[in-house]
């Protein structure tokens, strides 16, 4: 049987990491099942712009609207000017409201912390609201001036400068609850001890504070018989607790073993998931998936790395581990675990890409394609 998976190559190092990753994913599945993946390419990013004149063709979006599984490499985003992020556009257009990032350590990687093996968390980041909603206006534009005038005249806001750039941070009960609901189901299905709501509700009381309250509300209303708060701590139930975002960064360093599933708004989740990835070895080995109620869209979590594109230096690990997540989602748990085990064996063998070399004692630097071959051989 063939299972259709739509894939986007990505920009920069995208082509290289795909050439290394796809054979590993196919081989892992072949060792566990007679099923095969029918890879169907979709265009986005620089390749799409060159071929169609648009960085995100409507044909790509239309296909993804009817898809159930897709996977992509990194897509470039200009800083400060130019078009908006294609990643954010995809998430909002396709309502990929949950960004899910499992963070774990691979033995043999020497990281900045003493005990990276204590980090074993899964981040659920709300993907469609918060400051990523894209409602912002450049300084001194008519739109910014009009919004500032409205805030002053209608709401009496005085602490805003005339020449400010302005943005709006929308957060809703609907958006927050569906994200926390998904995190709660995952935590219960996988037997996790706790779920932590991470927020900045002490300062942003009605947006981030709302996220915190809505999270507790959905836990009590829909999962009350299976959950409890940190104060009541009922044995056998999932503990739902919360932490202020800045305090959570400290907790992640000092007491990572006390945290298992994290549910958080968009911006907090962006910071926290990358920081945790650094604790266990970096974004080169950080998989992720963005999910709606119908589509699971897996993606490498690192950038396009244009300075090394075409030099066979990139680490294909993130997209390979995305492949493991994808296979697990598709029902091939054994194939997924085979990939993770092969990654562990490859790192133990100390032949790694340049980004990992400083974190592996006695390492030998290999290229992107060779690292993929090593992982494939370890299957």
XYZ file of C-alpha atoms in Angstrom:
379
model
C 0.000 0.000 0.000
C 1.219 3.514 -0.803
C 0.661 6.385 1.634
C 0.725 9.870 0.082
C 3.002 12.393 1.769
C 3.301 15.908 0.340
C 6.715 17.490 0.734
C 8.297 20.908 0.275
C 12.027 21.043 -0.333
C 12.638 24.403 1.343
C 15.223 27.114 0.784
C 18.977 27.267 1.409
C 20.105 23.891 2.688
C 16.698 22.350 1.954
C 17.795 20.374 -1.094
C 20.817 18.876 0.683
C 19.046 17.763 3.821
C 16.274 16.143 1.762
C 18.749 14.153 -0.314
C 20.169 12.802 2.952
C 16.894 12.349 4.824
C 14.428 10.733 2.437
C 16.407 7.506 1.940
C 16.555 7.065 5.739
C 12.798 7.536 6.145
C 12.025 5.160 3.270
C 14.463 2.519 4.543
C 13.095 2.663 8.094
C 9.558 2.074 6.822
C 10.687 -0.719 4.486
C 12.200 -2.609 7.423
C 8.922 -2.580 9.348
C 6.143 -2.707 6.743
C 5.238 -3.572 3.175
C 3.698 -0.099 2.867
C 5.544 2.628 0.993
C 5.424 6.413 0.855
C 4.315 8.096 -2.351
C 6.225 11.395 -2.148
C 4.448 14.238 -3.956
C 6.358 17.514 -4.182
C 4.682 20.872 -3.629
C 6.292 24.220 -4.382
C 6.978 26.979 -1.851
C 9.759 29.469 -1.205
C 12.503 30.402 -3.650
C 11.930 27.364 -5.874
C 8.239 28.232 -6.209
C 8.984 31.881 -6.927
C 11.421 30.926 -9.682
C 8.968 28.521 -11.328
C 5.623 30.243 -10.756
C 6.351 33.846 -9.765
C 4.842 33.309 -6.290
C 6.639 32.112 -3.139
C 3.450 30.341 -2.030
C 1.315 29.310 -5.011
C -2.412 28.866 -4.546
C -2.060 25.335 -5.977
C 0.154 24.412 -3.030
C -2.314 25.805 -0.515
C -5.260 24.126 -2.226
C -3.539 20.736 -2.145
C -2.579 21.127 1.506
C -6.165 22.038 2.434
C -7.174 18.533 1.422
C -4.078 16.723 2.724
C -3.597 14.771 5.942
C 0.220 14.488 6.075
C 2.941 16.817 4.772
C 6.570 17.576 5.602
C 8.869 20.458 4.711
C 12.358 21.833 4.881
C 13.152 25.367 6.092
C 11.704 28.391 4.284
C 13.502 31.731 4.340
C 12.033 34.904 5.847
C 13.460 38.422 5.311
C 14.215 40.313 8.549
C 12.679 43.763 8.960
C 11.583 44.167 5.339
C 10.066 42.173 2.487
C 7.326 39.562 2.565
C 5.938 38.072 5.736
C 7.072 34.666 6.949
C 5.861 31.817 4.737
C 5.922 29.551 7.785
C 3.523 31.843 9.654
C 1.369 32.236 6.527
C 1.065 28.456 6.193
C 0.144 28.075 9.857
C -2.523 30.751 9.732
C -3.960 29.908 6.316
C -4.221 26.192 7.101
C -5.184 26.786 10.765
C -2.203 24.770 12.000
C -2.908 25.889 15.526
C -0.661 23.496 17.467
C 3.120 23.540 17.082
C 4.372 20.409 18.846
C 8.067 20.028 19.628
C 9.403 16.977 21.531
C 12.730 17.770 23.213
C 15.048 14.910 24.199
C 18.776 14.312 24.562
C 20.840 11.849 22.553
C 23.581 10.175 24.569
C 27.030 11.270 23.463
C 26.197 14.923 22.853
C 28.062 17.179 25.268
C 25.740 20.127 25.812
C 25.980 23.415 27.754
C 24.237 21.871 30.792
C 25.521 19.170 33.140
C 22.517 16.869 32.905
C 20.843 17.177 29.495
C 19.384 13.703 29.959
C 16.945 15.231 32.480
C 15.322 17.250 29.702
C 12.428 15.239 28.282
C 9.602 17.622 27.451
C 7.023 18.129 24.741
C 6.109 21.733 23.920
C 2.615 22.611 22.678
C 2.796 26.142 21.264
C -0.306 27.997 20.103
C 0.378 28.909 16.491
C -2.267 31.321 15.201
C -2.718 34.141 17.734
C -0.543 36.354 19.975
C 1.871 38.814 18.341
C 2.298 36.391 15.406
C -1.194 37.256 14.173
C 0.523 39.789 11.904
C -1.502 42.824 12.984
C 1.212 45.477 13.050
C 1.939 48.785 11.373
C 5.235 50.480 10.640
C 6.202 53.638 12.518
C 4.751 56.911 11.229
C 2.546 55.262 8.606
C -1.053 56.489 8.251
C -2.272 53.189 9.721
C -0.058 53.491 12.810
C -1.007 57.127 13.353
C -4.701 56.324 12.998
C -4.487 53.471 15.512
C -2.512 55.586 17.991
C -5.053 58.392 17.680
C -7.897 55.931 18.252
C -6.246 54.523 21.369
C -5.700 58.006 22.747
C -9.104 59.424 21.933
C -11.321 56.409 22.626
C -9.462 54.691 25.468
C -7.385 57.471 26.984
C -4.077 55.711 26.330
C -1.369 58.251 27.046
C 1.814 56.177 27.224
C 2.367 55.713 23.529
C 4.716 57.829 21.434
C 3.531 59.536 18.260
C 6.288 57.933 16.153
C 5.807 54.375 17.457
C 5.305 51.274 15.402
C 2.278 49.439 16.781
C 0.979 45.883 16.882
C -1.996 44.075 18.378
C -1.804 40.895 20.471
C -5.067 38.935 20.114
C -5.629 35.884 22.329
C -8.967 34.118 22.633
C -10.614 31.504 24.801
C -11.271 29.404 21.686
C -7.648 29.495 20.495
C -6.199 28.899 23.941
C -8.571 26.109 24.930
C -8.151 24.051 21.778
C -4.361 24.177 22.173
C -4.481 23.188 25.843
C -7.098 20.526 25.084
C -4.753 18.907 22.581
C -1.869 19.039 25.076
C -4.042 17.500 27.789
C -5.090 14.627 25.543
C -1.477 13.950 24.631
C -0.366 14.052 28.272
C -3.109 11.629 29.330
C -2.649 9.286 26.352
C 1.102 9.003 26.991
C 0.870 8.753 30.781
C 2.732 11.971 31.587
C 2.848 13.162 35.227
C 2.228 16.865 34.566
C 1.190 19.601 32.174
C 2.459 23.139 32.733
C 0.788 26.294 31.412
C 3.553 28.826 30.678
C 2.450 32.462 30.471
C 3.267 36.078 31.384
C -0.075 36.711 33.047
C 1.395 38.739 35.889
C 1.989 41.587 33.408
C -0.356 40.904 30.470
C -3.305 40.019 32.676
C -6.035 39.718 30.055
C -4.142 38.061 27.197
C -1.526 35.802 28.799
C -3.497 35.771 32.034
C -6.497 34.742 29.983
C -4.496 31.869 28.455
C -3.659 30.617 31.948
C -7.261 30.770 33.151
C -8.716 29.272 29.985
C -6.201 26.436 30.295
C -7.309 25.631 33.830
C -10.943 25.985 32.769
C -10.751 23.416 29.969
C -8.838 20.997 32.212
C -11.505 21.216 34.939
C -14.491 21.215 32.591
C -13.476 18.441 30.188
C -10.843 16.407 32.043
C -11.805 16.969 35.678
C -11.895 13.279 36.581
C -8.377 12.732 35.210
C -6.591 15.906 36.296
C -5.867 17.903 39.424
C -4.118 21.148 40.290
C -0.666 21.311 41.838
C -2.156 22.255 45.222
C -4.543 19.311 45.459
C -2.166 16.679 43.940
C -4.409 13.598 43.700
C -2.376 10.380 43.162
C -2.869 8.873 39.718
C -4.120 12.096 38.138
C -2.369 14.404 35.693
C -1.142 17.495 37.563
C -2.003 20.741 35.779
C 0.158 23.648 36.972
C 1.401 26.984 35.673
C 4.608 28.984 35.621
C 5.460 32.580 34.703
C 7.425 32.521 31.427
C 10.674 34.039 32.736
C 10.633 31.761 35.782
C 10.106 28.789 33.468
C 13.431 29.440 31.753
C 15.131 29.166 35.146
C 13.143 26.041 35.990
C 14.135 24.454 32.682
C 17.778 24.848 33.664
C 17.542 23.976 37.357
C 14.727 21.412 37.565
C 13.960 20.094 34.054
C 12.929 16.683 35.365
C 9.871 18.287 37.008
C 8.354 19.305 33.659
C 6.897 17.013 31.025
C 4.283 18.643 28.774
C 4.278 22.414 28.250
C 1.334 24.396 26.831
C 2.072 28.019 26.017
C 1.119 30.978 23.805
C 2.896 31.626 20.541
C 5.815 33.904 21.428
C 6.679 32.137 24.692
C 6.661 28.825 22.843
C 9.009 30.133 20.166
C 11.592 31.176 22.750
C 11.191 28.208 25.055
C 11.309 25.455 22.449
C 14.557 26.796 20.949
C 16.120 27.283 24.389
C 15.290 23.719 25.392
C 16.665 22.430 22.095
C 19.949 24.196 22.923
C 20.060 22.382 26.264
C 20.067 19.002 24.526
C 22.292 19.742 21.543
C 20.761 22.386 19.283
C 18.204 22.830 16.530
C 20.014 20.426 14.219
C 18.341 17.560 16.084
C 15.015 19.251 16.885
C 11.949 17.889 15.061
C 8.526 19.492 15.082
C 5.017 19.288 13.684
C 2.300 21.893 13.116
C -1.195 20.452 13.337
C -4.754 21.403 12.537
C -7.681 19.079 13.186
C -7.090 17.481 9.768
C -3.467 18.098 8.698
C -0.167 17.142 10.337
C 2.590 19.260 8.769
C 6.063 18.195 9.909
C 8.974 20.602 9.545
C 12.648 21.015 10.266
C 12.855 23.593 13.042
C 16.150 25.214 12.028
C 16.644 27.937 9.430
C 17.807 27.890 5.827
C 21.514 28.424 6.715
C 22.314 30.286 3.465
C 25.993 30.706 4.361
C 26.589 26.949 4.061
C 24.006 26.097 1.394
C 25.440 23.896 -1.348
C 28.547 23.004 0.678
C 27.424 19.604 2.042
C 27.841 20.868 5.628
C 24.236 20.935 6.820
C 22.866 18.605 9.483
C 19.923 16.556 8.114
C 19.076 15.332 11.631
C 16.087 17.597 12.224
C 14.230 16.540 9.075
C 15.177 12.878 9.641
C 13.708 13.041 13.145
C 10.671 14.827 11.671
C 10.359 11.742 9.512
C 10.332 9.599 12.656
C 7.567 11.757 14.142
C 5.671 11.508 10.877
C 5.942 7.721 10.710
C 4.763 7.497 14.309
C 1.786 9.695 13.480
C 0.985 7.460 10.490
C 0.944 4.356 12.695
C 4.477 3.064 12.125
C 5.790 3.362 15.684
C 8.462 0.688 15.256
C 9.903 2.412 12.173
C 9.971 5.711 14.053
C 11.841 4.189 16.972
C 14.257 2.532 14.556
C 15.197 5.989 13.217
C 15.741 7.393 16.722
C 17.862 4.396 17.652
C 19.885 4.793 14.464
C 20.473 8.468 15.301
C 21.775 7.448 18.727
C 24.110 4.896 17.132
C 25.366 7.434 14.610
C 26.220 9.947 17.339
C 27.881 7.218 19.399
C 30.033 6.470 16.356
C 31.346 10.078 16.541
C 31.175 10.802 12.808
C 28.915 13.856 12.758
C 28.227 17.074 10.867
C 30.163 20.196 11.740
C 27.458 21.721 13.965
C 27.612 18.686 16.269
C 31.381 18.140 16.185
C 32.170 20.442 19.115
C 29.653 18.530 21.225
C 31.066 15.050 20.546
C 34.465 14.116 22.014
C 36.890 12.735 19.452
C 34.511 13.464 16.609
C 35.184 13.178 12.900
C 33.424 15.786 10.749
C 31.407 14.372 7.859
C 29.197 15.974 5.254
C 25.430 16.131 5.145
C 25.017 13.230 2.713
C 27.510 11.000 4.549
C 25.821 11.644 7.902
C 22.548 10.539 6.348
C 24.253 7.417 4.985
C 25.657 6.635 8.448
C 22.210 6.918 10.022
C 20.759 4.776 7.248
C 23.398 2.104 7.797
C 22.618 2.130 11.545
C 18.987 1.216 10.865
